[in-house]
PDB file of C-alpha atoms in Angstrom:
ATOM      1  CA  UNK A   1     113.095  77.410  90.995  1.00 48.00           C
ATOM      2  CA  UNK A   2     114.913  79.608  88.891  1.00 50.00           C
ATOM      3  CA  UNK A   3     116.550  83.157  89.171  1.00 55.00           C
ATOM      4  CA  UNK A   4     116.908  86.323  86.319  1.00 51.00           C
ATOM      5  CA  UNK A   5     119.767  86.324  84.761  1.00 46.00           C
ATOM      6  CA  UNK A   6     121.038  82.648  85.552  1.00 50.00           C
ATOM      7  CA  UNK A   7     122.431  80.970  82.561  1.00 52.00           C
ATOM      8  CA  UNK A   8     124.594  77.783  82.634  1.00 56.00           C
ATOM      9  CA  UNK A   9     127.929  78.237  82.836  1.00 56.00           C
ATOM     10  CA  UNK A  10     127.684  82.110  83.354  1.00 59.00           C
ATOM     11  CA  UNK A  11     128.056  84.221  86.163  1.00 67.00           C
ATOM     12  CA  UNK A  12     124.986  85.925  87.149  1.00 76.00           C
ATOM     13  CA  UNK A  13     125.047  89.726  87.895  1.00 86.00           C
ATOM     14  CA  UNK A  14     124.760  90.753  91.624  1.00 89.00           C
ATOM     15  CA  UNK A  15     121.255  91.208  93.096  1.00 87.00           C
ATOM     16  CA  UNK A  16     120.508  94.651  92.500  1.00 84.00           C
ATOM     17  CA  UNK A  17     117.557  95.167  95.121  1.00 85.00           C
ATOM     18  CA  UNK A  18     118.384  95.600  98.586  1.00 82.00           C
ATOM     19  CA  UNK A  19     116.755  96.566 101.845  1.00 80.00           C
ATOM     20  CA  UNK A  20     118.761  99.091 103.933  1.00 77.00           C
ATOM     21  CA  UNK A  21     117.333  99.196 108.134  1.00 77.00           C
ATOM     22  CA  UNK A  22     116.761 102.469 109.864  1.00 74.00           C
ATOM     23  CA  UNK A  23     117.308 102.755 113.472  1.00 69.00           C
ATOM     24  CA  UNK A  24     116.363 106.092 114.810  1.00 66.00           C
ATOM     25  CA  UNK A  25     118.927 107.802 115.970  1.00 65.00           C
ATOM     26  CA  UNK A  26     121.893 106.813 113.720  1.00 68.00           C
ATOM     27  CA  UNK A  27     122.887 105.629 110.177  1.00 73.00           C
ATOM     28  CA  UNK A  28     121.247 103.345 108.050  1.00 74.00           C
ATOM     29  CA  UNK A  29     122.796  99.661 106.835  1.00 76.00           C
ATOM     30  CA  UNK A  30     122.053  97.137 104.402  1.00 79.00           C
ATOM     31  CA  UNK A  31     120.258  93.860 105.823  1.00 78.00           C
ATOM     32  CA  UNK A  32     120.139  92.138 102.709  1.00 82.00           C
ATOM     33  CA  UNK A  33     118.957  91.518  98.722  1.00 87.00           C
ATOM     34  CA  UNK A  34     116.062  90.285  97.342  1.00 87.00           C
ATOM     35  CA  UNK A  35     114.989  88.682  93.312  1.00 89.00           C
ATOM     36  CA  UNK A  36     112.032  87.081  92.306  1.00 88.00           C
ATOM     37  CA  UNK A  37     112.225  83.586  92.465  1.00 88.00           C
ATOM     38  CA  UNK A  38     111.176  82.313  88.782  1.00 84.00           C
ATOM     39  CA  UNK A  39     109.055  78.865  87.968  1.00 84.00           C
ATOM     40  CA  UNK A  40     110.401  76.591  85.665  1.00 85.00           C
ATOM     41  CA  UNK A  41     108.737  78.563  82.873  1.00 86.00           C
ATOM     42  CA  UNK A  42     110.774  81.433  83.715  1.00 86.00           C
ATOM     43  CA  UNK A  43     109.541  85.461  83.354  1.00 86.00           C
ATOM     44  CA  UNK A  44     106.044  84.473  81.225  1.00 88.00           C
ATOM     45  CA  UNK A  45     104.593  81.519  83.250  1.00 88.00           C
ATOM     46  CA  UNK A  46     105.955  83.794  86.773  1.00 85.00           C
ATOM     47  CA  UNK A  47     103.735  86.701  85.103  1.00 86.00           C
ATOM     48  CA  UNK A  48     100.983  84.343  84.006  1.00 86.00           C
ATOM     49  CA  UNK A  49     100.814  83.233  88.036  1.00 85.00           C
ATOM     50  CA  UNK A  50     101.497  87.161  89.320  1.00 84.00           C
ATOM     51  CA  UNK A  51      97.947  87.464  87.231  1.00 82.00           C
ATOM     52  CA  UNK A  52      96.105  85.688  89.569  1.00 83.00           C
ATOM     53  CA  UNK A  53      98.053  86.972  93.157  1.00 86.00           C
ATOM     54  CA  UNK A  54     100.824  84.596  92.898  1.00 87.00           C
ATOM     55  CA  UNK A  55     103.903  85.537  94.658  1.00 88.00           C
ATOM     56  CA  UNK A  56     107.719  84.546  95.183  1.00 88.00           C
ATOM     57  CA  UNK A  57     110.671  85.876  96.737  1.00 88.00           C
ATOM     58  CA  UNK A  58     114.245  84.608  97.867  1.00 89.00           C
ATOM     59  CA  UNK A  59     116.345  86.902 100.169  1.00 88.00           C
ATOM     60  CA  UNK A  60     119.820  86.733  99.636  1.00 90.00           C
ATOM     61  CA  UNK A  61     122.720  87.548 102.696  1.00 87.00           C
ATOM     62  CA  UNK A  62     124.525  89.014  99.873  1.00 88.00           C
ATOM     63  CA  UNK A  63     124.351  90.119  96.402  1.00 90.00           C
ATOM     64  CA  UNK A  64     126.092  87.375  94.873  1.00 90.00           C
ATOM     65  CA  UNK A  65     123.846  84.880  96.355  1.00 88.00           C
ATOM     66  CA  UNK A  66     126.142  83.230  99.156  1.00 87.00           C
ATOM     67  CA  UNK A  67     123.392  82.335 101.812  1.00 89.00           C
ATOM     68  CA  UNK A  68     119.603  82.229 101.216  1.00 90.00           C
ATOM     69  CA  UNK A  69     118.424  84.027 104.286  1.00 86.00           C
ATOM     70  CA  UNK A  70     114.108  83.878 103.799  1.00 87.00           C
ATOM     71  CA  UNK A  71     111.825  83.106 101.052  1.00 90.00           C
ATOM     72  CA  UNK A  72     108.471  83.833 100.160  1.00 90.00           C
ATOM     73  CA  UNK A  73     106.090  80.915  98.686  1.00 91.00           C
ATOM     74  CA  UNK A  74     102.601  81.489  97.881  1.00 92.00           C
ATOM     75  CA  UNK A  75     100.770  79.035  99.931  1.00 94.00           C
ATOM     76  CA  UNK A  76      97.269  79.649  98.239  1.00 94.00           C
ATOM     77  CA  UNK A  77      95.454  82.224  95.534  1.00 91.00           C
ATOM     78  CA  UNK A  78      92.272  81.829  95.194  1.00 90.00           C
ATOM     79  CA  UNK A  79      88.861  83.830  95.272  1.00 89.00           C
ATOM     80  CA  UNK A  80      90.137  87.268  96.157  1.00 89.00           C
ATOM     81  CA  UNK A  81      92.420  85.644  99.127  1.00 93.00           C
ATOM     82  CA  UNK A  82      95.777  85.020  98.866  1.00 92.00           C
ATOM     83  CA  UNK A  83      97.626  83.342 101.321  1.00 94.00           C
ATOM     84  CA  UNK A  84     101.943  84.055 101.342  1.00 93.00           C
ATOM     85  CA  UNK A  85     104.619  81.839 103.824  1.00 92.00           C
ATOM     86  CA  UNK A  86     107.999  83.306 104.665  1.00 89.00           C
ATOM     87  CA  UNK A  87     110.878  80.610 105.636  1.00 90.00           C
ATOM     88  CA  UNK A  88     113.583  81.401 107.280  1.00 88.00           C
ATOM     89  CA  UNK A  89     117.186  79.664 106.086  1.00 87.00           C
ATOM     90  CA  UNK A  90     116.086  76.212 107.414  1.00 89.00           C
ATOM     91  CA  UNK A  91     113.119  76.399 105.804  1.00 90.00           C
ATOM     92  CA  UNK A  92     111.040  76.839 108.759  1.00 90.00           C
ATOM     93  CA  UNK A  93     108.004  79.755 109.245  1.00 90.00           C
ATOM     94  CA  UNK A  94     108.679  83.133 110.159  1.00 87.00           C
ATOM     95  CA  UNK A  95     105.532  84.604 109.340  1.00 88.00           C
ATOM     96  CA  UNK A  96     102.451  84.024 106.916  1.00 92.00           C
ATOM     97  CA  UNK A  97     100.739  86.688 105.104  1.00 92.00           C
ATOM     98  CA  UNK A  98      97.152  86.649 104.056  1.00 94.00           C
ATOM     99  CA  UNK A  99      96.048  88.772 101.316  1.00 92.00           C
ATOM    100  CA  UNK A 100      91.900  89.889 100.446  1.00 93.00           C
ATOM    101  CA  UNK A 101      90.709  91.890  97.712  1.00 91.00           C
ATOM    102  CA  UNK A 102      88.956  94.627  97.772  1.00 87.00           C
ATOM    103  CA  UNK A 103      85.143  94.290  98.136  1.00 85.00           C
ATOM    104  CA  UNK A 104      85.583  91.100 100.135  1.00 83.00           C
ATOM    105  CA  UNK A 105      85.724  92.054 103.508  1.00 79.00           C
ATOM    106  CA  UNK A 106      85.484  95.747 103.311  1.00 81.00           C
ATOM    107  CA  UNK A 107      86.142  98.929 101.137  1.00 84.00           C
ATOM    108  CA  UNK A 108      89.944  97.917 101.090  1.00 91.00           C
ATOM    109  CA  UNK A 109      92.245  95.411 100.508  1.00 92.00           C
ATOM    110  CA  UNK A 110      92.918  93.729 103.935  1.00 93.00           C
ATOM    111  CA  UNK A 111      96.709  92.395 104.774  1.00 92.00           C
ATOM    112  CA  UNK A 112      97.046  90.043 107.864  1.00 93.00           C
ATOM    113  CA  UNK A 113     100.546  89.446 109.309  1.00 91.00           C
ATOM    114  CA  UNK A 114     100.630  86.103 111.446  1.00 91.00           C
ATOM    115  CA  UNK A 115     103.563  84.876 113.469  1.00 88.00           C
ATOM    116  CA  UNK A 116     104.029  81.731 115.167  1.00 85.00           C
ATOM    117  CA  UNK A 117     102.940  82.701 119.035  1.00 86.00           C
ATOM    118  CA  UNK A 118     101.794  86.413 118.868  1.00 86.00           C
ATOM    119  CA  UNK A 119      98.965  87.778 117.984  1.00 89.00           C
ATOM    120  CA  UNK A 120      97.350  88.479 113.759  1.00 92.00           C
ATOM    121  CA  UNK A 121      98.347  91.753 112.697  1.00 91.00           C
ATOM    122  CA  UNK A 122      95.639  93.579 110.627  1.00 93.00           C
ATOM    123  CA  UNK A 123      96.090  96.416 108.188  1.00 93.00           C
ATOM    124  CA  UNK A 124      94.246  97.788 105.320  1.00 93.00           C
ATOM    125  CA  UNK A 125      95.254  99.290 102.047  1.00 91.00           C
ATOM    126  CA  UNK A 126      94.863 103.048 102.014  1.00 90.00           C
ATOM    127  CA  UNK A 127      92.811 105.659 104.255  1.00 89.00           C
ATOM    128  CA  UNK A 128      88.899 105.574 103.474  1.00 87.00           C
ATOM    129  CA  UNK A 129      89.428 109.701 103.039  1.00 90.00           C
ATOM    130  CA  UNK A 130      91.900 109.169 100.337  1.00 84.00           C
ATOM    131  CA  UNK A 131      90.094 106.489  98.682  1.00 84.00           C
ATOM    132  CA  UNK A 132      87.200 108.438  98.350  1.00 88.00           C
ATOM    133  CA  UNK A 133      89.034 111.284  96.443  1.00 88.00           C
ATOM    134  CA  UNK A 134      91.000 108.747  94.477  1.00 80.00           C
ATOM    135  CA  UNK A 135      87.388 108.022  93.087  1.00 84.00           C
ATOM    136  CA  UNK A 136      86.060 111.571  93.021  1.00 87.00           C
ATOM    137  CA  UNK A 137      88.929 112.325  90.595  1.00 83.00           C
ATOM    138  CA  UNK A 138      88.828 108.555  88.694  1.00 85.00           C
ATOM    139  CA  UNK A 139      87.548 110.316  85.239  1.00 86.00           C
ATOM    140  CA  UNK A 140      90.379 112.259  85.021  1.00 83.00           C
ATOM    141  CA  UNK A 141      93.000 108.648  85.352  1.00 81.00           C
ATOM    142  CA  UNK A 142      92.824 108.566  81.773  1.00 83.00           C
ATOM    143  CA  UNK A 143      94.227 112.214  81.027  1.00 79.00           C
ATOM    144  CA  UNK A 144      96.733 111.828  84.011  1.00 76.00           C
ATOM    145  CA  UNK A 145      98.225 108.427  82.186  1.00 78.00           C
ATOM    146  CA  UNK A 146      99.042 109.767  79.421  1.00 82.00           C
ATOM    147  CA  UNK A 147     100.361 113.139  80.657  1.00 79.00           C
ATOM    148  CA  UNK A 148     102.689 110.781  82.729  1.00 76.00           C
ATOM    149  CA  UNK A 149     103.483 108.780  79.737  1.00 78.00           C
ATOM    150  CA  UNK A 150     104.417 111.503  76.989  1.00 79.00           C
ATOM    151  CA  UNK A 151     106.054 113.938  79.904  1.00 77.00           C
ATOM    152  CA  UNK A 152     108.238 110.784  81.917  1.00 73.00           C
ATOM    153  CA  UNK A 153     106.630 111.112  85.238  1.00 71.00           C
ATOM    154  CA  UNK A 154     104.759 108.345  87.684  1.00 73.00           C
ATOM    155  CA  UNK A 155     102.145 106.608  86.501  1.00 74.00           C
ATOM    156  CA  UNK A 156      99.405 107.705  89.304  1.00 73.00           C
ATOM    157  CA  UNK A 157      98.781 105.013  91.588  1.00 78.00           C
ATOM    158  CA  UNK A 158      95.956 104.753  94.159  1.00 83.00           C
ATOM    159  CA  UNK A 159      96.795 105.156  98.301  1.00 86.00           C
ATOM    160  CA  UNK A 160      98.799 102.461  99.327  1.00 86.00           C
ATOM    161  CA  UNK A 161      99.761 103.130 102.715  1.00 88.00           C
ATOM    162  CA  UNK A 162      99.037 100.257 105.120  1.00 90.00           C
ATOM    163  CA  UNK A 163      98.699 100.279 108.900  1.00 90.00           C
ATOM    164  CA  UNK A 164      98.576  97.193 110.809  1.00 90.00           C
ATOM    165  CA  UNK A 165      96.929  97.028 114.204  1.00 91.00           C
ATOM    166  CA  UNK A 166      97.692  94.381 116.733  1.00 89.00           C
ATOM    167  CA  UNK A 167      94.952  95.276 119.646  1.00 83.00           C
ATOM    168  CA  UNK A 168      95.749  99.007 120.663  1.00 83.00           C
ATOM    169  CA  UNK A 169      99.379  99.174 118.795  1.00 87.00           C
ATOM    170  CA  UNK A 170     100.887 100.141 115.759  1.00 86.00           C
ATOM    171  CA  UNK A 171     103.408  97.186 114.891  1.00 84.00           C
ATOM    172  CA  UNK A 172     104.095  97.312 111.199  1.00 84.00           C
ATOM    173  CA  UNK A 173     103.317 100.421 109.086  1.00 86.00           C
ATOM    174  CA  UNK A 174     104.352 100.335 105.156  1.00 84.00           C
ATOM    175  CA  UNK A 175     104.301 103.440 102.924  1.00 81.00           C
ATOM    176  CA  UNK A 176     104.734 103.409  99.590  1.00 76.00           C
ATOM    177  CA  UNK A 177     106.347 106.772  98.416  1.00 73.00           C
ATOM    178  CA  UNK A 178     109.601 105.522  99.486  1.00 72.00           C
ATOM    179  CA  UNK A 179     108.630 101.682  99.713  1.00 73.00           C
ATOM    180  CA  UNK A 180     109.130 102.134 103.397  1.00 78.00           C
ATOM    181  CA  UNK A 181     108.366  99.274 106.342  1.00 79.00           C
ATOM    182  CA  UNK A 182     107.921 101.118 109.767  1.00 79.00           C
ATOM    183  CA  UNK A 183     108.230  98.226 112.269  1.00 77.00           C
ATOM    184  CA  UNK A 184     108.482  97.474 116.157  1.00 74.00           C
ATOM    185  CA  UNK A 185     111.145  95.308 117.609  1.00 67.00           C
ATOM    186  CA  UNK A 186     109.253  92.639 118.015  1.00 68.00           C
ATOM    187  CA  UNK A 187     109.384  92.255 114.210  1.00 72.00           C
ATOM    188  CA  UNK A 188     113.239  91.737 114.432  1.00 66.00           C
ATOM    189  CA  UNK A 189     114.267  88.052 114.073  1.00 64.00           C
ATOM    190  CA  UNK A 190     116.448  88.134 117.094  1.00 57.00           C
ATOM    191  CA  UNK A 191     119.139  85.766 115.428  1.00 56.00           C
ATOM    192  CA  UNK A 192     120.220  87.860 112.762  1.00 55.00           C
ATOM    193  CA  UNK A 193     118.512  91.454 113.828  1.00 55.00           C
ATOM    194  CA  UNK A 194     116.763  91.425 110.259  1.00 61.00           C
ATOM    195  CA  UNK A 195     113.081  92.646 109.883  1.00 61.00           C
ATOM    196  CA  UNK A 196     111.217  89.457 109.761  1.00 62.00           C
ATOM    197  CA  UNK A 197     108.445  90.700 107.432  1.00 58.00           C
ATOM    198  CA  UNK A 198     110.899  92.344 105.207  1.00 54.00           C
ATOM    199  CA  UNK A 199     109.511  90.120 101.864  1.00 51.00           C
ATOM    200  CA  UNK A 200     106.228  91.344 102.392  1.00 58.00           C
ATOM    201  CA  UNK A 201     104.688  91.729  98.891  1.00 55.00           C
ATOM    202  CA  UNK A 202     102.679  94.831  99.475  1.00 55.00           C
ATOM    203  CA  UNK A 203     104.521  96.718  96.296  1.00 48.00           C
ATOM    204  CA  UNK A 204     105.098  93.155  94.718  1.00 46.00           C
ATOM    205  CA  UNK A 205     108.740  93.952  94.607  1.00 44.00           C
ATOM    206  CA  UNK A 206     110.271  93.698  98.353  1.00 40.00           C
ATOM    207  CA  UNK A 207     114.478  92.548  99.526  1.00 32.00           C
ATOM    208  CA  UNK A 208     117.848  91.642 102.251  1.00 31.00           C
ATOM    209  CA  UNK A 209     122.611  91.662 103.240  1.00 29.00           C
ATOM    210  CA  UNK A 210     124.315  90.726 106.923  1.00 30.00           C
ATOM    211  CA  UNK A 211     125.364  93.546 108.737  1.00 31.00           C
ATOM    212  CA  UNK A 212     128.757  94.785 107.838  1.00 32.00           C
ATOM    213  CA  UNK A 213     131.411  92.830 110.476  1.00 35.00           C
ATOM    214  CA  UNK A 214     131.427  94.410 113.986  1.00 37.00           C
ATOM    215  CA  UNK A 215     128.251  95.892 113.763  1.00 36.00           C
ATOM    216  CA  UNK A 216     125.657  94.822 116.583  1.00 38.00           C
ATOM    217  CA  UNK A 217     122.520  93.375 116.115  1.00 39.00           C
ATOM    218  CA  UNK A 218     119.550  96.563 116.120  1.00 36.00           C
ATOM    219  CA  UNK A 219     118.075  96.654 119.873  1.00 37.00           C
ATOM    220  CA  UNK A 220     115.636  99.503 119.208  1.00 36.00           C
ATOM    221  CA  UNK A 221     112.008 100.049 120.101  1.00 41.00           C
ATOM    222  CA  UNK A 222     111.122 100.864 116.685  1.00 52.00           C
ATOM    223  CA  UNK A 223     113.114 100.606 113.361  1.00 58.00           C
ATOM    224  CA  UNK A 224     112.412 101.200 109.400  1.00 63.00           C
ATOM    225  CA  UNK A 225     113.429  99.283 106.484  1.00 62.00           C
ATOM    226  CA  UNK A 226     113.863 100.622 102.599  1.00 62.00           C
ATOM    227  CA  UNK A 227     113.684  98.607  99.176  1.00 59.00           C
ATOM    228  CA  UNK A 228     115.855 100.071  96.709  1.00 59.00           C
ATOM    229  CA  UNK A 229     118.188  99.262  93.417  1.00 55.00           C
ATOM    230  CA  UNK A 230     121.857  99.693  94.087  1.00 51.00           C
TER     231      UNK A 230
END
């Protein structure tokens, strides 16, 4: 595999994406950067795959690429289900994530979050409410685009919030204004304190940075992570 802006004999630019944990009460800190991880074809054969559900991430400890901390691999993409694996530095699996269209197995797309010795956590795209308006309001997408277009704004999007349910709890919650990952401990990697699921593809764009020295692992109950551009 391949990264952006890699050329022999050239230093690449820093990894611009980061994820930045929240632990209620207290500041925030960056956990680490992410990039797509390009296919010997480079951008046009990684957008020719991303066609068809096709996924890949590498997490980086820093922004100049020092340690490789987790990557994403798609597994499997086909019929309406695709199937994700993130691998921890060694290579070995943190957690796999299964993705199903629409239409499939319900209303909404479903995401399933598997770890190694816990129970599947289940969540699905978007609240049946807000789906239904989304719909009641479809003829007007057109108009909205290209007032968005000519006046700068968002392109509108439909509801992408996703709660997973593991039995009666809440473990994992994402929300997309904000590209925000609400998420229990257990969903801490308790050798490094990062968010396991942190590469989860939901907005196709996730990413991860070691704590700054001195600072102690995260030991809360509940914690959220942030994707953003430095």
């Amino acid at each position: 595999m391949t990264h952006p802006r890699r050329q022999e004999g050239v230093t690449p630019e820093p990894v611009a994406r980061k994820i930045n944990l929240f632990v209620k009460p207290g500041p925030s800190w960056t956990v680490g950067h992410v990039e797509r991880e390009l296919p010997p074809g480079g951008v046009p054969a990684y957008l020719a795959a991303r066609g068809s559900g096709a996924r890949s991430f590498v997490l980086w400890a820093d922004e100049y690429r020092g340690a490789r901390v987790a990557t994403v691999v798609t597994a499997s993409c086909a019929k309406g289900v695709s199937v994700y694996q993130v691998l921890g530095a060694q290579g070995e699996l943190l957690c796999t994530v299964v993705r199903e269209k629409a239409f499939r197995r319900g209303l909404r797309t479903r995401w399933t979050v598997s770890r190694p010795g816990a129970p599947d956590a289940v969540g699905y795209k978007g609240r049946i409410v807000w789906w239904c308006v989304w719909w009641l309001f479809s003829p007007l997408l057109p108009f909205l685009f290209v007032a968005a277009v000519l006046g700068g704004g968002d392109l509108p999007r439909g509801p992408g919030r996703i709660i997973w349910r593991e039995g009666g709890r809440v473990p994992l919650e994402f929300k997309a204004h904000g590209n925000q990952v609400h998420l229990e401990e257990a969903f801490l990697d308790p050798r490094s304190g990062r968010p396991i699921p942190d590469a989860l593809p939901v907005s196709g764009r996730p990413a991860s940075r070691r704590p700054p020295a001195g600072r102690p692992g995260p030991q809360p109950s509940g914690a959220s992570s942030r994707s953003s551009s430095g």
